[in-house]
Coordinates of C-alpha atoms and ligand atoms in Angstrom, one line a residue:
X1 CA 3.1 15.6 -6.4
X2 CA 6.4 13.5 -6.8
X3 CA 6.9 10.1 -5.6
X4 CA 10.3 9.3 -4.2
X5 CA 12.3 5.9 -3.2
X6 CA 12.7 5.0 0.5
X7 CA 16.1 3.6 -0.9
X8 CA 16.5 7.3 -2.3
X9 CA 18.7 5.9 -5.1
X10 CA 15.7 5.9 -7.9
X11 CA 14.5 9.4 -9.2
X12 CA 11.1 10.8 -8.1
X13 CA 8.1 10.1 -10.3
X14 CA 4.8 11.0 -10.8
X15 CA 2.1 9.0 -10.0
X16 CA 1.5 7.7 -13.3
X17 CA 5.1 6.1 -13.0
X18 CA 4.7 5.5 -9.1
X19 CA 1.4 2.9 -9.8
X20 CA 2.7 1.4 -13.3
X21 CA 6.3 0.9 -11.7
X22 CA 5.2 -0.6 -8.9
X23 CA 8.7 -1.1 -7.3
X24 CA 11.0 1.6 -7.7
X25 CA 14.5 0.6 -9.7
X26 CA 16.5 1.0 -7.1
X27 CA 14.4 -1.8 -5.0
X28 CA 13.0 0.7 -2.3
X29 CA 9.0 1.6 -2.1
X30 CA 7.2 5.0 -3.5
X31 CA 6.2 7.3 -0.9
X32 CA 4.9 10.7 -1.8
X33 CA 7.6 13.7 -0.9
X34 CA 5.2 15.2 1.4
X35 CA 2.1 14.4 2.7
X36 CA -1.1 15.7 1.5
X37 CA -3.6 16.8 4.1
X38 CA -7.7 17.3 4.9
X39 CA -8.6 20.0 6.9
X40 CA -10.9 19.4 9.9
X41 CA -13.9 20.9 8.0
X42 CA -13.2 18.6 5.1
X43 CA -13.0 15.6 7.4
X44 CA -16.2 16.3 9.3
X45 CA -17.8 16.5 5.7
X46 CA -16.5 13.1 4.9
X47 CA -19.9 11.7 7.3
X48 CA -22.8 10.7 5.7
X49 CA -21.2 11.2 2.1
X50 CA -21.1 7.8 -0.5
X51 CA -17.7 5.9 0.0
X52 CA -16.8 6.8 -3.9
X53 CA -17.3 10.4 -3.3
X54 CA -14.7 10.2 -0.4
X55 CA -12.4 7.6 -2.6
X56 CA -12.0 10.3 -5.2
X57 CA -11.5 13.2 -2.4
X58 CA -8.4 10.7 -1.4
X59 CA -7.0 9.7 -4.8
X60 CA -7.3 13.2 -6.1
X61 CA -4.7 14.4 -3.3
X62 CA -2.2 11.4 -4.6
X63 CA -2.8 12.2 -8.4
X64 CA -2.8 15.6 -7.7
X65 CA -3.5 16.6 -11.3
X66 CA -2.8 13.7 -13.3
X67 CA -5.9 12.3 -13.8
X68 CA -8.4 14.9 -14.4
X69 CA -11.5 15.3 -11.8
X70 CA -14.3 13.4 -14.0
X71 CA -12.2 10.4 -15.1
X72 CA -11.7 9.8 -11.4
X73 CA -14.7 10.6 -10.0
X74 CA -15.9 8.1 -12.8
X75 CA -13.3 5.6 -12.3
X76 CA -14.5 5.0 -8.6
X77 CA -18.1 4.6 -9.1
X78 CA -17.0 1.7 -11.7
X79 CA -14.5 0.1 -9.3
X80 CA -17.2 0.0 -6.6
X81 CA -20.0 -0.8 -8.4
X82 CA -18.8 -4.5 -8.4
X83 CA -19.4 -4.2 -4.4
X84 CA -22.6 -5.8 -3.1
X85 CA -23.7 -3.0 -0.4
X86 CA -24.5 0.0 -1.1
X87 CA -22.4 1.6 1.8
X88 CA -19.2 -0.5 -0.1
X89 CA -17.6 -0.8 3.4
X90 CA -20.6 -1.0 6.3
X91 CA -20.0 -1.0 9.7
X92 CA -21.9 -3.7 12.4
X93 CA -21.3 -2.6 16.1
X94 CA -20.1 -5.9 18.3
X95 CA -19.4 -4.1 21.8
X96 CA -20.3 -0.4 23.4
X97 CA -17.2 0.8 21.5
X98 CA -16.4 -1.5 18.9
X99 CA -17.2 -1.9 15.1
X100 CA -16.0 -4.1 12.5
X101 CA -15.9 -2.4 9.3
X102 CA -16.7 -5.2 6.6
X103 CA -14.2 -4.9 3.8
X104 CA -15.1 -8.2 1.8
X105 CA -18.4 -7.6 -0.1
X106 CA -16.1 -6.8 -3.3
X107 CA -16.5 -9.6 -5.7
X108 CA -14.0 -11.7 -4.7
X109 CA -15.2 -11.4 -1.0
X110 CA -11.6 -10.5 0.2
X111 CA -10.4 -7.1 1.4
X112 CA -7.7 -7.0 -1.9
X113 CA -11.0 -6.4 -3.9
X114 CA -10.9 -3.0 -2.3
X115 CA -7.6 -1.5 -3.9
X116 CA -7.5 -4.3 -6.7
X117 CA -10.3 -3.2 -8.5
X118 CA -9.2 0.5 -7.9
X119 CA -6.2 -0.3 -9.5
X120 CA -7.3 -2.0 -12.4
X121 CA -9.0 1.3 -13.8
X122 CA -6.0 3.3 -13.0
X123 CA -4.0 0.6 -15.3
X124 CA -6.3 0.5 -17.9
X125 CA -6.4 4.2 -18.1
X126 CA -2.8 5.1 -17.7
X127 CA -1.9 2.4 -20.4
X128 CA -5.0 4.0 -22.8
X129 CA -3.3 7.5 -22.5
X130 CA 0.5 5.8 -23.4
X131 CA -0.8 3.6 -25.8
X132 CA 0.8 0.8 -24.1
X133 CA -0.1 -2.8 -23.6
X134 CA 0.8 -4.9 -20.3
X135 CA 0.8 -8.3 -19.5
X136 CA -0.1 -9.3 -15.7
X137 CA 1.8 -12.3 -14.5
X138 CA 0.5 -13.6 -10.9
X139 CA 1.4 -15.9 -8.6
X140 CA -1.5 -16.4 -5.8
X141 CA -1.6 -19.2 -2.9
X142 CA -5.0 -18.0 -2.6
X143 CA -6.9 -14.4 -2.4
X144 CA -4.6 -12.2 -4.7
X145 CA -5.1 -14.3 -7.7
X146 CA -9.0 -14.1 -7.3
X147 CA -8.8 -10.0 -6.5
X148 CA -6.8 -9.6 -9.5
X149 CA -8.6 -11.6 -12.0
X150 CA -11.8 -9.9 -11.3
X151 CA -10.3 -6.4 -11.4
X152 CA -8.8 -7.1 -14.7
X153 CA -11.4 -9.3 -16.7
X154 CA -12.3 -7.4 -19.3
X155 CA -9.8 -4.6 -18.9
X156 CA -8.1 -3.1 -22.4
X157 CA -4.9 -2.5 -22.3
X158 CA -4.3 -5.2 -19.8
X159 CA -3.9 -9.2 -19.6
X160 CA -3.3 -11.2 -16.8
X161 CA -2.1 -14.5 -16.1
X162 CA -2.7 -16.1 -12.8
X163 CA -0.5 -18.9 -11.4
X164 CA -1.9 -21.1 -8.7
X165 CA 0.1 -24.4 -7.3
X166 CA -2.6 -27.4 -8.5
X167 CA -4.7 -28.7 -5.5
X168 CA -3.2 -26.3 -3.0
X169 CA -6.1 -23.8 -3.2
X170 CA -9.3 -24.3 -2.0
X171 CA -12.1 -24.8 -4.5
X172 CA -13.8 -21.6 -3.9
X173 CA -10.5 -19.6 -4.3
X174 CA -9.3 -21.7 -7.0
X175 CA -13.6 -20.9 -8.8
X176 CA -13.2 -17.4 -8.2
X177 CA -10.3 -17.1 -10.7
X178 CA -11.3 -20.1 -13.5
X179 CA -14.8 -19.1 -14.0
X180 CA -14.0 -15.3 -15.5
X181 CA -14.8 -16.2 -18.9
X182 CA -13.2 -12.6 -20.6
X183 CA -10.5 -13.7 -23.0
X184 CA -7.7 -11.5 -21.6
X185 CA -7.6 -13.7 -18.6
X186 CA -5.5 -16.9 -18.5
X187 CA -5.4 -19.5 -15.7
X188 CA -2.2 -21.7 -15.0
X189 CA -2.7 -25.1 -13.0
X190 CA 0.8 -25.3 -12.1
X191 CA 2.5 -28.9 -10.8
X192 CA 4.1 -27.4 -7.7
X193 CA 3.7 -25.7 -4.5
X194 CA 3.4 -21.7 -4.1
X195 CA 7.1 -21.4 -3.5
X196 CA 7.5 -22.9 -7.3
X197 CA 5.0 -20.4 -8.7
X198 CA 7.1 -17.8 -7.0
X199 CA 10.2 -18.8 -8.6
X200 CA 8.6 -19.1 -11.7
X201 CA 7.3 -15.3 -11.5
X202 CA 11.1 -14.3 -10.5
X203 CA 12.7 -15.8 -13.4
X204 CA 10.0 -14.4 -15.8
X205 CA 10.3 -11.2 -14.7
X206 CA 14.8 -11.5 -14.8
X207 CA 14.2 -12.7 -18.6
X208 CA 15.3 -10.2 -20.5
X209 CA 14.2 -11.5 -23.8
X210 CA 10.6 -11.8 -22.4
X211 CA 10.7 -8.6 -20.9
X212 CA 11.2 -7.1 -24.4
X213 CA 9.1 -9.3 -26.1
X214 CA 6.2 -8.5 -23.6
X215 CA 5.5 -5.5 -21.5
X216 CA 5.2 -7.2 -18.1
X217 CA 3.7 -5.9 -14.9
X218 CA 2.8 -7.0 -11.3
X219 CA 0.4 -6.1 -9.0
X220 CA 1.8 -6.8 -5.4
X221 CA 0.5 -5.3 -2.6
X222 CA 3.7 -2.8 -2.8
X223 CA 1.9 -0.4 -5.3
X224 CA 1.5 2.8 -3.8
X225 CA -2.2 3.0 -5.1
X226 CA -2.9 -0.2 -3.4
X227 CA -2.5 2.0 -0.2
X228 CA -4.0 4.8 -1.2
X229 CA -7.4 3.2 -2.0
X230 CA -6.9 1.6 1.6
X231 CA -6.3 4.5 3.5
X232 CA -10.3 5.6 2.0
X233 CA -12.2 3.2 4.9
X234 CA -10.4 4.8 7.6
X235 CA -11.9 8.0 6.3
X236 CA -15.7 7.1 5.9
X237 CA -15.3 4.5 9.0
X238 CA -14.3 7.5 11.5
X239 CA -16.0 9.8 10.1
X240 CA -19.0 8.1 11.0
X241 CA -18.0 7.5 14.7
X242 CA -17.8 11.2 15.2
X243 CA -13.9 12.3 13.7
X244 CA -12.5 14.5 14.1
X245 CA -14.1 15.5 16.8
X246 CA -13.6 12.0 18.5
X247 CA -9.9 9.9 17.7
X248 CA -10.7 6.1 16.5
X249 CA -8.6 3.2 17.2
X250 CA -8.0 0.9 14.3
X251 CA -7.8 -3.4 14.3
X252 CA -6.4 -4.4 11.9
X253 CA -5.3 -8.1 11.2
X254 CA -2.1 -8.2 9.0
X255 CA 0.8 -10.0 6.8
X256 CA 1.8 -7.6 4.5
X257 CA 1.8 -4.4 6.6
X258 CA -0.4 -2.9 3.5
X259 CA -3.5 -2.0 5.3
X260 CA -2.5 -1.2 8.6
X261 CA 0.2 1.3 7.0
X262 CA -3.1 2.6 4.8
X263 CA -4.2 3.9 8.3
X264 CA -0.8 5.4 9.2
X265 CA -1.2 6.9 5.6
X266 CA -5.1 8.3 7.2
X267 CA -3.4 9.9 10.1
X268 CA -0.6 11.6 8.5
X269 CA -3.4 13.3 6.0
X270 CA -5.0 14.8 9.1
X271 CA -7.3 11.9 10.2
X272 CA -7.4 11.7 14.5
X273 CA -6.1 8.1 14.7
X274 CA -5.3 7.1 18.3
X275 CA -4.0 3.9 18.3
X276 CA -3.6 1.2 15.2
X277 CA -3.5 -2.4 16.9
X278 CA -1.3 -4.5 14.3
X279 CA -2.6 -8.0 15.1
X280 CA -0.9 -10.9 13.8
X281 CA -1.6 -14.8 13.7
X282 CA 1.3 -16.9 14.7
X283 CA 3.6 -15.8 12.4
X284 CA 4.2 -12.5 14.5
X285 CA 7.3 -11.0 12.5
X286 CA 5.4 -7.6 13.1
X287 CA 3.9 -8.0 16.8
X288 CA 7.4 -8.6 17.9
X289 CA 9.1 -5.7 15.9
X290 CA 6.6 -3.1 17.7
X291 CA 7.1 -5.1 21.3
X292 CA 10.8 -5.4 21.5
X293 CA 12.0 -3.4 18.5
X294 CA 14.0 -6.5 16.3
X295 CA 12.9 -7.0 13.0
X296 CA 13.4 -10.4 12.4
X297 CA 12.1 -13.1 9.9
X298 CA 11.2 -16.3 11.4
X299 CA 10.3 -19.9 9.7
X300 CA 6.7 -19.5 8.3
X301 CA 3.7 -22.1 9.9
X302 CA 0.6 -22.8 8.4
X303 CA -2.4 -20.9 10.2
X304 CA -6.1 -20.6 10.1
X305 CA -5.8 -17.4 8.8
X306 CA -3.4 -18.2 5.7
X307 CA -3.7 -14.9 4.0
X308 CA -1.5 -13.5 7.0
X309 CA 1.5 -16.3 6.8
X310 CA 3.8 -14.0 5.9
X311 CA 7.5 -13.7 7.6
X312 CA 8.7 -10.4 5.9
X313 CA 6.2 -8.0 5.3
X314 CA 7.1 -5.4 2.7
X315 CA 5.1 -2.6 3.5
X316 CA 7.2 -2.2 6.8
X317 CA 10.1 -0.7 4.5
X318 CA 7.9 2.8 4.5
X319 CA 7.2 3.0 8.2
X320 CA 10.3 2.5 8.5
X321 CA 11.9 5.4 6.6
X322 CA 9.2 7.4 8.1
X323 CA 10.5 6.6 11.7
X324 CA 14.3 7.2 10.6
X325 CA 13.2 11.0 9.7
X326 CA 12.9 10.0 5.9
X327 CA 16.8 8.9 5.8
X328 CA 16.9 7.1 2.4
X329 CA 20.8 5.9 3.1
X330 CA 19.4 4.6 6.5
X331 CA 16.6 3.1 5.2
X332 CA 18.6 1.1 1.8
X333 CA 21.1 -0.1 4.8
X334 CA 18.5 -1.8 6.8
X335 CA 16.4 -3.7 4.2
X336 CA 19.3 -4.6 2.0
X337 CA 20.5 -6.1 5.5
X338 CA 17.5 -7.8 6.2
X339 CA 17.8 -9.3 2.6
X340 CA 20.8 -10.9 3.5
X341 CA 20.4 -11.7 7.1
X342 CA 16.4 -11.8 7.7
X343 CA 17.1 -9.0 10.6
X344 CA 17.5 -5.5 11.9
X345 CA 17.2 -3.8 14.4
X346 CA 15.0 -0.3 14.8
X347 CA 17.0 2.4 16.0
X348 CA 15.5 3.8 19.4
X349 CA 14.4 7.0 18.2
X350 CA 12.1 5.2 15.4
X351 CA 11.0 2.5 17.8
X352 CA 9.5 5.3 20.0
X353 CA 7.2 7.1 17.2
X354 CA 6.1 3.6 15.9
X355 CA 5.2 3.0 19.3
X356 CA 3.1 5.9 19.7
X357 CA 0.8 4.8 17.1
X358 CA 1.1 1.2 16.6
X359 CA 0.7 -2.3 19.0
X360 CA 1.4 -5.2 17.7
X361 CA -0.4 -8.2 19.3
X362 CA -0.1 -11.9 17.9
X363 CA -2.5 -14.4 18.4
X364 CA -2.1 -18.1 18.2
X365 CA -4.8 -20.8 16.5
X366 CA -6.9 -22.0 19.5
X367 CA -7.7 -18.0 20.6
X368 CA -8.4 -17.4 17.0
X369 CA -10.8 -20.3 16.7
X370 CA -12.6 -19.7 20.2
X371 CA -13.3 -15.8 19.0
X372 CA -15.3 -17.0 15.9
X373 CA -17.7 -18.9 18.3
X374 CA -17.1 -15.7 21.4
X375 CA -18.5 -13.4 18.6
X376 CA -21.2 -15.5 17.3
X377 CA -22.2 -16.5 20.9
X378 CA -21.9 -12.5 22.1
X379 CA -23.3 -10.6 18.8
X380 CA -25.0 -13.2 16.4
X381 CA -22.3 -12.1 14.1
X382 CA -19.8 -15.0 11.7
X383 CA -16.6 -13.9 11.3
X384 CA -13.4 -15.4 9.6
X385 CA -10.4 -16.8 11.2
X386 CA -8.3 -13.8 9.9
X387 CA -11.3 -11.0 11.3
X388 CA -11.6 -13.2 14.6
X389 CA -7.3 -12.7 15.0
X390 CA -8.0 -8.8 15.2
X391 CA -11.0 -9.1 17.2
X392 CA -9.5 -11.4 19.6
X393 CA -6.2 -8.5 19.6
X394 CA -9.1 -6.6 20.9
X395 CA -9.0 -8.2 24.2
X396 CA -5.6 -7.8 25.1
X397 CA -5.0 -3.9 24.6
X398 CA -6.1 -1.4 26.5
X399 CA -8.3 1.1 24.3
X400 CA -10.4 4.1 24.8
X401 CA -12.7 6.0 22.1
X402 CA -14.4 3.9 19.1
X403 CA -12.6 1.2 17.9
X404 CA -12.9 0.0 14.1
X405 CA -12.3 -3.5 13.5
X406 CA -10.8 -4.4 9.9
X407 CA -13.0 -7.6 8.4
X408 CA -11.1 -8.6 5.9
X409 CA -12.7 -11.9 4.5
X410 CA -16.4 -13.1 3.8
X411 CA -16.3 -16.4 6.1
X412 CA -17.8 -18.4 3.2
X413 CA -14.4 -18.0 1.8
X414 CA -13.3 -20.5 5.0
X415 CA -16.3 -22.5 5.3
X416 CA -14.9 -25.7 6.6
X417 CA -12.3 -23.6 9.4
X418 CA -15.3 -21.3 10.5
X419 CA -17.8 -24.1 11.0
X420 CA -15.4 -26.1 12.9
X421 CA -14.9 -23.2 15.0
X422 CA -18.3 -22.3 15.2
X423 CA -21.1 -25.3 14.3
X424 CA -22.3 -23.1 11.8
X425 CA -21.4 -23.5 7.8
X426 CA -21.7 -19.9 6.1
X427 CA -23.4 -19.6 2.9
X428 CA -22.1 -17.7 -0.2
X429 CA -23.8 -14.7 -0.6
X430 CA -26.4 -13.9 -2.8
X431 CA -23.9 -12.7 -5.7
X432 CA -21.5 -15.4 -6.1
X433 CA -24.0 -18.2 -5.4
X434 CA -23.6 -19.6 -8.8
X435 CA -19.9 -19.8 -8.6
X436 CA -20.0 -23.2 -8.5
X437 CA -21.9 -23.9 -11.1
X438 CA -20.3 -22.0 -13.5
X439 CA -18.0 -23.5 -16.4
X440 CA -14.2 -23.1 -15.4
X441 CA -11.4 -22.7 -17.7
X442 CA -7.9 -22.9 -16.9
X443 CA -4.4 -25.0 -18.3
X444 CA -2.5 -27.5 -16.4
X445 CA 1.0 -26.7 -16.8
X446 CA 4.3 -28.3 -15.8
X447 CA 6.6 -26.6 -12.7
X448 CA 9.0 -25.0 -14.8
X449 CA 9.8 -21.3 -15.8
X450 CA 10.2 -22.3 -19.1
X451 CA 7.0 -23.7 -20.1
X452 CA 5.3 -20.8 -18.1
X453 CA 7.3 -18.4 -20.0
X454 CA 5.9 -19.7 -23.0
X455 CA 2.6 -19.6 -22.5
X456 CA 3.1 -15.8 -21.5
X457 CA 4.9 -14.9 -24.7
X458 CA 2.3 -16.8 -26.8
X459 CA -0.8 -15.2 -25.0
X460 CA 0.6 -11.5 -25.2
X461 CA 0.9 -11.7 -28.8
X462 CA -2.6 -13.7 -29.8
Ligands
PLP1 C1 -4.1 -9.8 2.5 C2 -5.0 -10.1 3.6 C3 -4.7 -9.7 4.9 C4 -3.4 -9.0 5.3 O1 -3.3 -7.7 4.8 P1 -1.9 -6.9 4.6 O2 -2.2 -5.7 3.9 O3 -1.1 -7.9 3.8 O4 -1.4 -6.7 6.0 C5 -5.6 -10.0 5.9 N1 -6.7 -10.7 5.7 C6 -7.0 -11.1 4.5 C7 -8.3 -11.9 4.3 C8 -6.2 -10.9 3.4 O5 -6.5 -11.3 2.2

């Protein structure tokens, strides 16, 4: 299987080169050349099998080859070991048709866990085979940074560094990436906001004398594998409401565009998907493309669900080649555009197939706050603020058929939002209990590029 650019500028890759390149050179996204497919029989078989067994069934289509059968299968039951259920992604049923599929018992109790720590063994074992060395260099405002760190602690070929902006994390985000006492993992306490650590990571990676000093990678939620270990819980999660003999709709609450595109991903492989409900907090960049068919970036605010304030969400790029009929020149057009002008508009044609899978509904911070206490009131279940914006998307579309909620978050992970919301404080569970009492470790570090860049060169070559 080749991977190809949406930009259609960059030549195809394998997947080896489509998950360590991460971007393709010519700025566009990977996409495979054709879609691979299940048959019916192979879906219906999906039901009642364990989630890794199905997570190697969908990776093998994508690596088609390049990683053989056993390092796979192998390379899943590690990744998901960290989870703490057995099922990895369980289902709890909150209305006659309605589910929420719980995506955070990973380690770092966020839905990233789910491809991050997929990822990670794909790095590791791609850079084994090539003999290669990378250096990780994040920038997190809050989840990522905690997702990545525990994928990677302990990995070979691989060290991170993780960037968060001092006192603008909460103290449970900030834990989850201090306390990973493995030596490949470095923590920076940088003086500045998230928008500093961003333009720190920008310059690093434009250096060129750092860049071949030190063989530096990112892990954004652009990498086609990212997707790829997403599109494995729409899988189990219909299968288990009766596909394909019965079409699911999908919830899903989103920012980057990464996991509800992971579903358009599960119906183009075969999966009967009905209808995938994009819902959006405030910062509705995608609810209004899908309503009116304008693209357009707006100023960012500050939600209850801050792992969804996003104003340009980069996974968009691939649905929208796919509605343009796969027209690369269209496609580079648009998006280099929408770089310069933070518009564009979808041609007609590829506003009507978007449409007839996806509705985007935005929700605003009282709705999402009155759902956590709905839902606890309704089915004794706590949710998160970013959960309770797809559940409360639930309301306003008109569905028929099981309907699979994405949970994204643990709501321990917002414990002051959800027990404002709800009079009820959630505990930790079990698992990451003794986070706060464990030693942390990390570096202050002044807002510049240059003393980050430093620190990188100095910690790739100890
Ligand atoms: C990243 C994230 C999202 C958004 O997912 P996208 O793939 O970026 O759309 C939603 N909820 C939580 C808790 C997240 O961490």
């Amino acid at each position: 299987m080749r991977y190809i650019s949406t930009r259609g500028q960059a030549p195809a890759v394998g997947f080896t080169d489509a998950v360590l390149g991460g971007l393709a050179p010519d700025g566009g996204l990977y996409v495979p050349e054709a879609w691979p497919t299940f048959t019916r029989d192979e879906i219906a078989a999906f039901a009642g099998q364990p989630y890794t067994r199905v997570a190697a069934a969908v990776l093998g289509k994508f690596a088609d080859g390049e990683v053989a059968e056993a390092d796979l299968a192998r390379m899943c039951d590690e990744a998901y070991a960290s989870f703490s259920h057995r099922a990895v992604v369980p289902m709890v049923q909150i209305g006659p048709q309605a589910f929420i599929a719980e995506l955070f018992h990973g380690p770092s109790l966020a839905f990233k866990d789910v491809a991050m720590q997929m990822l990670a063994r794909l790095y590791d074992h791609f850079l084994t085979q090539q003999n290669r060395r990378q250096t990780i260099l994040c920038a997190t405002s809050g989840d990522t940074g905690g997702a990545a760190v525990e994928a990677f602690r302990g990995a070979k070929a691989v060290r991170i560094v993780a960037m968060f902006p001092e006192g603008r994390i909460s103290e449970v985000q900030r834990r989850f990436m201090t306390t990973a006492s493995e030596d490949n993992v470095a923590c920076l306490s940088v003086a500045g906001t998230f928008d500093d650590c961003q333009a720190i990571l920008k310059d690093a990676f434009q250096d060129k004398s750092l860049r071949q000093a030190v063989d530096l990678a990112a892990v954004n939620s652009i990498n086609f594998a990212r997707i790829v270990a997403q599109a494995v819980y729409y899988f189990t999660t219909a299968a288990a409401l009766g596909a394909p003999e019965r079409a699911v709709n999908f919830v899903v609450p989103s920012g980057n565009f990464g996991d509800a595109f992971a579903g358009y991903v599960a119906l183009r492989m075969g999966l009967p998907v009905k209808r995938i409900v994009v819902a959006t907090n405030s910062n509705d960049i995608l609810a209004k493309a899908f309503s009116t068919g304008r693209y357009a970036r707006g100023p960012v605010h500050a939600t209850l669900s801050p792992a969804m304030d996003i104003q340009s969400a980069s996974n968009f790029e691939r649905l929208y080649f796919e509605g343009v009929r796969r027209e690369a020149t269209e496609t580079a057009r648009a998006f280099e555009a929408f770089a310069q002008a933070g518009a564009l508009d979808i041609p007609p044609a590829a506003l009507s197939a978007m449409q007839a899978v996806f509705t985007g509904v935005a929700i605003g911070e009282d709705e999402t706050a009155r759902t956590i206490l709905a839902t606890l009131n309704e089915t004794g279940e706590l949710i998160d603020p970013h959960t309770a914006v797809a559940v409360a998307a639930l309301r306003h579309v008109e569905l028929d058929g099981p309907t699979v909620v994405m949970s994204t978050a643990h709501p321990a992970k917002f414990p002051e939002d959800v027990a404002r919301a709800s009079g009820v404080t959630p505990a930790l569970p079990r698992g990451t209990a003794s986070l706060a009492d464990r030693p942390e470790r990390f570096q202050h570090i002044a807002g510049e590029a240059q003393a980050v860049k430093a620190y990188v060169r100095a910690f790739a070559e100890r």
